Structures are given as C-alpha cells and as structure tokens.
PDB file of C-alpha atoms and ligand atoms in Angstrom:
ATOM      1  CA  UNK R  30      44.362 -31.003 165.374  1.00  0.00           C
ATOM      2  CA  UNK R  31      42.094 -33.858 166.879  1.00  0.00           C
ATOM      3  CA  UNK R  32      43.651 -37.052 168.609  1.00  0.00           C
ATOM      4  CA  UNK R  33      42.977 -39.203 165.635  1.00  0.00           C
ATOM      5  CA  UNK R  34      44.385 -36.920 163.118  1.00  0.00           C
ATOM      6  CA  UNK R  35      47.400 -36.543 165.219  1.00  0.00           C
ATOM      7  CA  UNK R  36      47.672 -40.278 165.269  1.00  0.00           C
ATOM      8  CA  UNK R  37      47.072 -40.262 161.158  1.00  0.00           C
ATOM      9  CA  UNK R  38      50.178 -38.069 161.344  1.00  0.00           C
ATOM     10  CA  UNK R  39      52.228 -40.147 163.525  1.00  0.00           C
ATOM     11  CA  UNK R  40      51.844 -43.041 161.298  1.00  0.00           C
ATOM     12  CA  UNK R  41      52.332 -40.950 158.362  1.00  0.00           C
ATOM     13  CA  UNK R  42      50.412 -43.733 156.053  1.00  0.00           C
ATOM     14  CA  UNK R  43      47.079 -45.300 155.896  1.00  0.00           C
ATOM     15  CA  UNK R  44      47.065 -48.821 154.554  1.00  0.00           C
ATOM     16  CA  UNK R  45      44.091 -49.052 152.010  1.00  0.00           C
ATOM     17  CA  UNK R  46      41.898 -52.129 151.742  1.00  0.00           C
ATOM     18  CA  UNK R  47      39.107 -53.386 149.242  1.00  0.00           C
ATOM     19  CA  UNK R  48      37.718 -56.863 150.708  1.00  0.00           C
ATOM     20  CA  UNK R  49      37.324 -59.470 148.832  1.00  0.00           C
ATOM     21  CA  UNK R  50      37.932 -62.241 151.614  1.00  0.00           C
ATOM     22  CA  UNK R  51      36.797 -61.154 155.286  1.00  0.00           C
ATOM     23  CA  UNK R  52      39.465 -63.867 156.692  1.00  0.00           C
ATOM     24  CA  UNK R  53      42.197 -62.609 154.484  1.00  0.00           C
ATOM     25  CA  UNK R  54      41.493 -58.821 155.467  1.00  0.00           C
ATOM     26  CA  UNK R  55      41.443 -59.874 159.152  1.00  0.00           C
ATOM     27  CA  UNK R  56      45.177 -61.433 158.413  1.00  0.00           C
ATOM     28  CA  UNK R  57      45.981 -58.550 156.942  1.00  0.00           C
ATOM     29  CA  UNK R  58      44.986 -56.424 159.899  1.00  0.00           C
ATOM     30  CA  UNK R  59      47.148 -58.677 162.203  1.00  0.00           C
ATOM     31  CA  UNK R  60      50.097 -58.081 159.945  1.00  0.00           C
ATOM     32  CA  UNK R  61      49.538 -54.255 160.406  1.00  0.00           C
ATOM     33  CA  UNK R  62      49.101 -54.571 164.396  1.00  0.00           C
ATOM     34  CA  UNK R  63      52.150 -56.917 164.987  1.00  0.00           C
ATOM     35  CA  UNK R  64      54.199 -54.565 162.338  1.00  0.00           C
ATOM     36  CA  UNK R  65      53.720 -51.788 164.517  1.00  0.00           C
ATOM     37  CA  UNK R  66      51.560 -50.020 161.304  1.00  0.00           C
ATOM     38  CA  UNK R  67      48.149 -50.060 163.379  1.00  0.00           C
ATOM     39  CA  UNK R  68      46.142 -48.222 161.024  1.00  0.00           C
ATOM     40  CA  UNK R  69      43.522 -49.262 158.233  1.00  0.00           C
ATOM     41  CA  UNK R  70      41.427 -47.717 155.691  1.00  0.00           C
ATOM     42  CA  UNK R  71      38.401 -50.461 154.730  1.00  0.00           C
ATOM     43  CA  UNK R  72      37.139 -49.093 151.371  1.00  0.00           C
ATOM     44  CA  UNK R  73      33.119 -49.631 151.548  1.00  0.00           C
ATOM     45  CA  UNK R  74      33.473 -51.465 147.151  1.00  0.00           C
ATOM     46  CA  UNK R  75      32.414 -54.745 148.397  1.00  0.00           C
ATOM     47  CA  UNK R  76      29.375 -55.956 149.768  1.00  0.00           C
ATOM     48  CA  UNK R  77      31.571 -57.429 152.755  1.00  0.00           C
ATOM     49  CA  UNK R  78      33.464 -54.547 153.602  1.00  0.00           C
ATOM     50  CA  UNK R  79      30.883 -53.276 156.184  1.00  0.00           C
ATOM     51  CA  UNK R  80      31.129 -56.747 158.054  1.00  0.00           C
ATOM     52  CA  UNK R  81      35.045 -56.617 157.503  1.00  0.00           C
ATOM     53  CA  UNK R  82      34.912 -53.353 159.317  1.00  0.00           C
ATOM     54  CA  UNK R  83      33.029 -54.768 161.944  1.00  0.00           C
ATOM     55  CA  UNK R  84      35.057 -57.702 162.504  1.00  0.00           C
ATOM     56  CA  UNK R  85      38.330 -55.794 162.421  1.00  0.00           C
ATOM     57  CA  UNK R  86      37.291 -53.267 165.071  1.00  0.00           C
ATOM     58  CA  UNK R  87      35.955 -56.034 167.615  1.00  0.00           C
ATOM     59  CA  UNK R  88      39.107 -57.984 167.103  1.00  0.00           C
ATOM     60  CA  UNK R  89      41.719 -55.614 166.825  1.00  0.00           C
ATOM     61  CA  UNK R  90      40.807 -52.655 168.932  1.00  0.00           C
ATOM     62  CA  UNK R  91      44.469 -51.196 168.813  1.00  0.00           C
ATOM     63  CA  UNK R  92      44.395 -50.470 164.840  1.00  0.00           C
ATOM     64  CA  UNK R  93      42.759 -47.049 164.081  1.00  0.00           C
ATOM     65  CA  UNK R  94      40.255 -48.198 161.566  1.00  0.00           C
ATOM     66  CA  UNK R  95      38.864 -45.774 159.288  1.00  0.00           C
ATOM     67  CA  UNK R  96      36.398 -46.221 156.548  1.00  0.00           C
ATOM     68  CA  UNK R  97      36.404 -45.136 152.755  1.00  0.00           C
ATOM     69  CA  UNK R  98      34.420 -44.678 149.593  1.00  0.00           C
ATOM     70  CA  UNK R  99      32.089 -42.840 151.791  1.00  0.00           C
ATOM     71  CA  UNK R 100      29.514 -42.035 149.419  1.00  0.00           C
ATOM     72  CA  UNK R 101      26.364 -41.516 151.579  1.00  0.00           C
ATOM     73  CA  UNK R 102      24.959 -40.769 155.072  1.00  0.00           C
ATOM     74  CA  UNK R 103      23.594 -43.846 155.332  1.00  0.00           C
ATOM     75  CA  UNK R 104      27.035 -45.965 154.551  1.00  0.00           C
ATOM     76  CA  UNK R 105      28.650 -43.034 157.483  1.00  0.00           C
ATOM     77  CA  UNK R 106      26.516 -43.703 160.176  1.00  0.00           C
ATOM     78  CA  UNK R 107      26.675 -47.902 159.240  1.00  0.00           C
ATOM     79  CA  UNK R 108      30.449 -47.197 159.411  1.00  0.00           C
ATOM     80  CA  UNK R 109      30.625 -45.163 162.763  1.00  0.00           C
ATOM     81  CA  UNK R 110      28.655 -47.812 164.341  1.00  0.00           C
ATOM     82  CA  UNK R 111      30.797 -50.659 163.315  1.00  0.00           C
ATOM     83  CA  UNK R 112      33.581 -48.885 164.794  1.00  0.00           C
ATOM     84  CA  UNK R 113      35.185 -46.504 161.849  1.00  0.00           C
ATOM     85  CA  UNK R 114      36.778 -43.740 163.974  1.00  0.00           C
ATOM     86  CA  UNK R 115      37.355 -41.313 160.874  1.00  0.00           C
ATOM     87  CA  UNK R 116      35.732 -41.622 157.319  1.00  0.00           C
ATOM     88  CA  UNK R 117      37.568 -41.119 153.713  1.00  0.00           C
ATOM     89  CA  UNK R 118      35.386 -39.940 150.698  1.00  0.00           C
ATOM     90  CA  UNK R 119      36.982 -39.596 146.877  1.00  0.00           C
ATOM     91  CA  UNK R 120      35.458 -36.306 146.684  1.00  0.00           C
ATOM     92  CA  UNK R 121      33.340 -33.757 148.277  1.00  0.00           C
ATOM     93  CA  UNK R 122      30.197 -34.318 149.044  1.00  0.00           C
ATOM     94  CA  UNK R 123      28.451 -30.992 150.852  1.00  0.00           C
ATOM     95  CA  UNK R 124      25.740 -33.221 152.485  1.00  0.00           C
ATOM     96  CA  UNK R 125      28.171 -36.112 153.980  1.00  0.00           C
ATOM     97  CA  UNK R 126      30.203 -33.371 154.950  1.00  0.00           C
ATOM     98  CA  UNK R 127      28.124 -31.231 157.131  1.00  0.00           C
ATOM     99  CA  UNK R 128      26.307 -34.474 158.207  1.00  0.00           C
ATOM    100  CA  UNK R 129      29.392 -35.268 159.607  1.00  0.00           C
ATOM    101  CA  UNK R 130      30.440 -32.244 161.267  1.00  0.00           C
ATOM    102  CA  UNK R 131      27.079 -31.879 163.081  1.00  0.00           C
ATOM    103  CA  UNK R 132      27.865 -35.244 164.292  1.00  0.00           C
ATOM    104  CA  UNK R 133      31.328 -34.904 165.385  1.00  0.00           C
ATOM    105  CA  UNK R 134      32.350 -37.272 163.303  1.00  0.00           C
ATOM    106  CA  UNK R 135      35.982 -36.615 161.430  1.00  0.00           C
ATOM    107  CA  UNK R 136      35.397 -37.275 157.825  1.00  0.00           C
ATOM    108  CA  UNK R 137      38.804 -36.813 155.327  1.00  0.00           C
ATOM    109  CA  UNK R 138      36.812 -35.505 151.836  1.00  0.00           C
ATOM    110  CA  UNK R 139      38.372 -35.912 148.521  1.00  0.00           C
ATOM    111  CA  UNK R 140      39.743 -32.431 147.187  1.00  0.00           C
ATOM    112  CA  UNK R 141      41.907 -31.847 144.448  1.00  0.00           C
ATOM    113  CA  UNK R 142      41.280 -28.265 142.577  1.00  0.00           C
ATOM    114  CA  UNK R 143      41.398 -25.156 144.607  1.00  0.00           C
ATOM    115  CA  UNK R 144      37.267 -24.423 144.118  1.00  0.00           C
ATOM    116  CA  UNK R 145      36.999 -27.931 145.999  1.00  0.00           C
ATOM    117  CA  UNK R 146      39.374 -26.942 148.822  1.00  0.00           C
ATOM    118  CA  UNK R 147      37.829 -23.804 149.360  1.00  0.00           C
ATOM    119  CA  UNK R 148      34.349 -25.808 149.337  1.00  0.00           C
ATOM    120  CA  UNK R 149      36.185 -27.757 152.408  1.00  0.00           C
ATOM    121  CA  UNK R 150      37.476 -24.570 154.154  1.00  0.00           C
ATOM    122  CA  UNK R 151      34.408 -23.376 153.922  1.00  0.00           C
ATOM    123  CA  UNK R 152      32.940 -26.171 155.863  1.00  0.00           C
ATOM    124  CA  UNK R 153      35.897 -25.878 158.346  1.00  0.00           C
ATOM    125  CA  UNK R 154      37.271 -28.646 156.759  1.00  0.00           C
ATOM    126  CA  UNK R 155      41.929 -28.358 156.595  1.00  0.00           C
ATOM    127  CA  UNK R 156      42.780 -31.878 156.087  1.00  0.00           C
ATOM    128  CA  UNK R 157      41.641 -33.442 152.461  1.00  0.00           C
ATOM    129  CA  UNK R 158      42.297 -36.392 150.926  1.00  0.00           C
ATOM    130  CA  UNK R 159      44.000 -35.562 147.514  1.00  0.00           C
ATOM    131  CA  UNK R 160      42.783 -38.140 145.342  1.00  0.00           C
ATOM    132  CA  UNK R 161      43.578 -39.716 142.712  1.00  0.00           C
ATOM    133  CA  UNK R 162      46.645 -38.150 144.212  1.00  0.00           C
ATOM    134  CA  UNK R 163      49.043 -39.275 141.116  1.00  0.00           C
ATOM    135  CA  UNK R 164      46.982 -38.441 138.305  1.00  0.00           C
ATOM    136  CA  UNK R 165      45.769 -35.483 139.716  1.00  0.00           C
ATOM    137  CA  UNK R 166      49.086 -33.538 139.234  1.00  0.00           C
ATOM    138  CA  UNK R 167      50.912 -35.410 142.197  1.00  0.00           C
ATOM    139  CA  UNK R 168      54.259 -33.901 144.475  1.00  0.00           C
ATOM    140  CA  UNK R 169      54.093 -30.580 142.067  1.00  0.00           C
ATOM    141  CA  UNK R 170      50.196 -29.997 142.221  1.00  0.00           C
ATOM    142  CA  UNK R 171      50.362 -30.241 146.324  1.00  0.00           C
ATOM    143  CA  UNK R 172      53.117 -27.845 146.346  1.00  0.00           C
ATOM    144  CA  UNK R 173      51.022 -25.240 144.081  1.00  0.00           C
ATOM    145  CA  UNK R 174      48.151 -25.874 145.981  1.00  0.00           C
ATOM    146  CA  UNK R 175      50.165 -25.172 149.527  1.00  0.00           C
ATOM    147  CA  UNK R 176      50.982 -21.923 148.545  1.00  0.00           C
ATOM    148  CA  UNK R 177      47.358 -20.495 148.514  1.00  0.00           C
ATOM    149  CA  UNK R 178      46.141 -22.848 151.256  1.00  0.00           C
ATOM    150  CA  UNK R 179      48.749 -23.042 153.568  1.00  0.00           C
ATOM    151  CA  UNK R 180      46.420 -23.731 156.368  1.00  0.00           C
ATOM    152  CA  UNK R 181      45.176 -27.191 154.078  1.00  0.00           C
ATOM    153  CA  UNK R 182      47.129 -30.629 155.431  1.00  0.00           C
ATOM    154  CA  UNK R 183      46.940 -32.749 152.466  1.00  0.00           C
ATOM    155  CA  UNK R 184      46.402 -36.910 152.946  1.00  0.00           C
ATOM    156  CA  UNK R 185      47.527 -37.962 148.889  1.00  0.00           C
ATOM    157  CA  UNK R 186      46.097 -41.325 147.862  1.00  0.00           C
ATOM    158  CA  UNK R 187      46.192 -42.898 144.752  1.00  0.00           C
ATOM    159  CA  UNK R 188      48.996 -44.452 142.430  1.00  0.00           C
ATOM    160  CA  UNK R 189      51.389 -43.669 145.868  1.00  0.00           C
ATOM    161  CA  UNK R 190      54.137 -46.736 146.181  1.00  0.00           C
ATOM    162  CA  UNK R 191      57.308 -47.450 147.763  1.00  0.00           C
ATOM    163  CA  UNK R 192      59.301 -45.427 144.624  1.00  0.00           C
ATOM    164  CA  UNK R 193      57.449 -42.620 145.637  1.00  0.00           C
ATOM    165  CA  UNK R 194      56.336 -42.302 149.024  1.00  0.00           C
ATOM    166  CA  UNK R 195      59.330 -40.468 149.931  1.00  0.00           C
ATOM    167  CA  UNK R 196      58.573 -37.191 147.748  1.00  0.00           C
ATOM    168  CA  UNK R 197      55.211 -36.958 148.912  1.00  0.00           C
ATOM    169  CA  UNK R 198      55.610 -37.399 152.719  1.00  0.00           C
ATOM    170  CA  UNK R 199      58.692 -35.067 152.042  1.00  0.00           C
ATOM    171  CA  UNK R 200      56.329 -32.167 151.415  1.00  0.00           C
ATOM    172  CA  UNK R 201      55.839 -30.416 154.796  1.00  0.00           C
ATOM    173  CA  UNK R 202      51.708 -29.857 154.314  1.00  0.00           C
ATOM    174  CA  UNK R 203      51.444 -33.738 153.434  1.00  0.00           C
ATOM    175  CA  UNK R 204      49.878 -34.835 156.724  1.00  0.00           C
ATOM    176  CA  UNK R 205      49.912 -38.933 155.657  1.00  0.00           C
ATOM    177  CA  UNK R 206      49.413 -41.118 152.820  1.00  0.00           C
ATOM    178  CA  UNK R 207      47.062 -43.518 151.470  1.00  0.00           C
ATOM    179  CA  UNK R 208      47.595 -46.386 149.545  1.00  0.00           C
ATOM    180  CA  UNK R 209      46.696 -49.725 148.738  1.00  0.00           C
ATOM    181  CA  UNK R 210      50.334 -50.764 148.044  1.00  0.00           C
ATOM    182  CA  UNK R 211      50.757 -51.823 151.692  1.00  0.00           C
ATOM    183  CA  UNK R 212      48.697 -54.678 151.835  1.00  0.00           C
ATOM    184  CA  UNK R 213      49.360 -57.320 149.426  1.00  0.00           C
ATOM    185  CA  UNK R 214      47.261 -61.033 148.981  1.00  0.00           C
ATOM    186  CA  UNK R 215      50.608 -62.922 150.030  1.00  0.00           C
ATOM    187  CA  UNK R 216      50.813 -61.382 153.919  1.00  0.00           C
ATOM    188  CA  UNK R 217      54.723 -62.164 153.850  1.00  0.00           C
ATOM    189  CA  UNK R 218      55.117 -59.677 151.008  1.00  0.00           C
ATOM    190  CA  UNK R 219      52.907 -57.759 153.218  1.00  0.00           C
ATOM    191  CA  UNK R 220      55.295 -58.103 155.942  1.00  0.00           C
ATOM    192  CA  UNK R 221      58.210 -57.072 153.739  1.00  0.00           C
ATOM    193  CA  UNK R 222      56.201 -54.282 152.145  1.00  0.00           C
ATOM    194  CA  UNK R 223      55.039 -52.589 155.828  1.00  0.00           C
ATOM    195  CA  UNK R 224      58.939 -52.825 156.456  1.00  0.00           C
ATOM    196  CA  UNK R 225      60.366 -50.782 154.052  1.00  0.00           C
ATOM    197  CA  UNK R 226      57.213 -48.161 154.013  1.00  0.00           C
ATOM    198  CA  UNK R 227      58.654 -47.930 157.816  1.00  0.00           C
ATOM    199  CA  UNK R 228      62.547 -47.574 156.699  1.00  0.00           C
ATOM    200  CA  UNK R 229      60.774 -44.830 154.359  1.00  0.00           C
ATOM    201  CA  UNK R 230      59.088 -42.644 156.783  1.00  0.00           C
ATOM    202  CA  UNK R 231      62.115 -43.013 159.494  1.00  0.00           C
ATOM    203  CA  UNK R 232      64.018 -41.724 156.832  1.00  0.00           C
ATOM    204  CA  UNK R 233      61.437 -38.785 156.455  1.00  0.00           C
TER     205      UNK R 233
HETATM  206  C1  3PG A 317      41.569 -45.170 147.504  1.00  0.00           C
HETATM  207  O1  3PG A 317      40.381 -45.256 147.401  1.00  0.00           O
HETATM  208  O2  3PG A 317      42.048 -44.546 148.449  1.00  0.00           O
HETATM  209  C2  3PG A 317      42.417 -45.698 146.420  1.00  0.00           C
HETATM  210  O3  3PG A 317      41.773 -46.650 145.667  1.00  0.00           O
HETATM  211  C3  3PG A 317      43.762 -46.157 146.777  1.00  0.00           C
HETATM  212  O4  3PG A 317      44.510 -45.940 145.652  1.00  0.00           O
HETATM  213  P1  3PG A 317      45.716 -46.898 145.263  1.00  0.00           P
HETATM  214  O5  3PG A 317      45.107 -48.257 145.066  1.00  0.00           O
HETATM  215  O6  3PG A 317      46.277 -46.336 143.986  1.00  0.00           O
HETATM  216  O7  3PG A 317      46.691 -46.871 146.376  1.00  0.00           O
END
C-alpha cells in the first residue's frame, strides 16, 4: 500500500467537507490539525471548493487533503495542482480512472456492486470508496462483498455517524471511513464530535 493510503488507514476516517464559507472551512481545518485528526476530504459541490482546497493546502500543510466529487479530468488535474494528494469519486468513472493511474495520481473510485469492483480490479484499482455506503446495503453488504474480493480494502462513506462508526471500522477489509458527520458549522461541536470519533477508533 502507498504512503498516503497507509496514512488514510492510520487515521481510520476522512472528515468530509462541502464549502459553503472558505473562512469557516479553513476553521474547520484548524480544528482537525490541533485535534490530532489531520485529514480532509473537500467535496468539489461548490463553486468555492477549488479555492478552499487551495487555501487549506498552503495553510495547513500537515492535514492530508484529498479531494472529492471527482467527476472529470479536468476538476483532477485542477485538484492535484491545488495540492489534493489523493482524489474521491462517487462512482467509477473508466476515463478518470486510468487518467489517473497514468499519472500516478491515487484516486479512491466509488464501487458498490461486484461488476463495479471488478471494473476497479481490473484497472489495478483494491481500495474503493463504498458509497452511499448506508443505503447501499451497509456493514452486511461489505462483508458479502469481502468474501469474493478479499484483496478489495473498502473506504464506506455515506449516512456513517458516531452510532455507527464502530461496526464499520470493525470489519477487518474496511480500510477508513468517510463522513461528513465530523465537521459540524458550530467548530466546538466540532471539537466534541472529532473527540469521540477518536475514543471510537481507539476502541477499534
Ligand atoms: C460524500 O460525498 O462522501 C458524502 O456526501 C458524505 O456522506 P455523508 O454526508 O452521509 O457523510
């Protein structure tokens, strides 16, 4: 596994973020780095998110900054110069994907049926985003899907939260999860939040 996959793994979660404010999203960020949680996901929804990722990485160069909603090749090579070390997409996109991997660039590609993973192993592709990871079958449809693929490191995202974090980072081939619940408007409920997603995974 590469460096910054590894590091995914250490933190066991990505904090997910859709900017709306780029001063409140750099707040947020210093929450994460003085929390010991130094790792981001900047969703690329907003018009402002590709700024936001720019500002972030300048400012904060200790939080592993990824970014998602990678729908294009365009938005992945905007995001890899602004400083995105590894890209999210909802689902697979053949093109992004191979893009990327000519580039060396790590991209995390949404996967949830078995034709899609094999799509992904195909492109020597073994971690996937599994997303949306709660409506999409959740704990009991990564544990089928393990079986089969049990050379596939999953990164759930989607409808994840404190009440159940713990079942999904319990499963050995989760790698991480994702999950906006982390990162909340009011940054002491942020604080409070980051602290018990830690007294989760140290319980892990
Ligand atoms: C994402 O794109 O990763 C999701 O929107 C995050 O899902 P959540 O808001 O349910 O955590």
């Amino acid at each position: 596994m590469c460096e910054i996959i590894n590091k995914i793994n250490e933190y066991k979660v990505i904090p997910v973020v859709t900017v709306k404010d780029i001063d409140k999203t750099l707040q947020q960020a210093k929450i994460l780095s003085e929390n010991g949680l130094p790792i981001m996901e900047i969703t690329m929804r907003t018009d402002i998110s590709m700024n936001a990722l720019k500002e972030i990485s300048k400012k904060y160069p200790d939080i592993l900054i990824g970014a998602g909603t990678i729908l294009t090749i365009e938005q992945a090579k905007q995001a890899i110069k602004y400083g995105a070390k590894f890209l999210v997409s909802p689902g697979f996109n053949k093109k992004l994907v191979k893009y990327c991997i000519k580039h060396n660039i790590i991209i995390i590609p949404g996967c949830v049926t078995p034709t899609e993973i094999e799509m992904a192993l195909n492109c020597n592709i073994s971690v996937i985003k599994f997303f949306p990871a709660e409506l999409s079958g959740g704990v009991n449809m990564i544990k089928a899907l393990s079986a089969p693929y049990n050379n596939i490191s999953f990164i759930p995202t989607g409808g994840i939260n404190l009440s159940n974090l713990k079942d999904y980072l319990s499963i050995k081939k989760v790698l991480a999860c994702g999950g906006s619940f982390m990162i909340d408007d009011d940054l002491e409920k942020s604080k409070k939040i980051i602290n018990d997603t830690q007294k989760i995974i140290s319980e892990i």
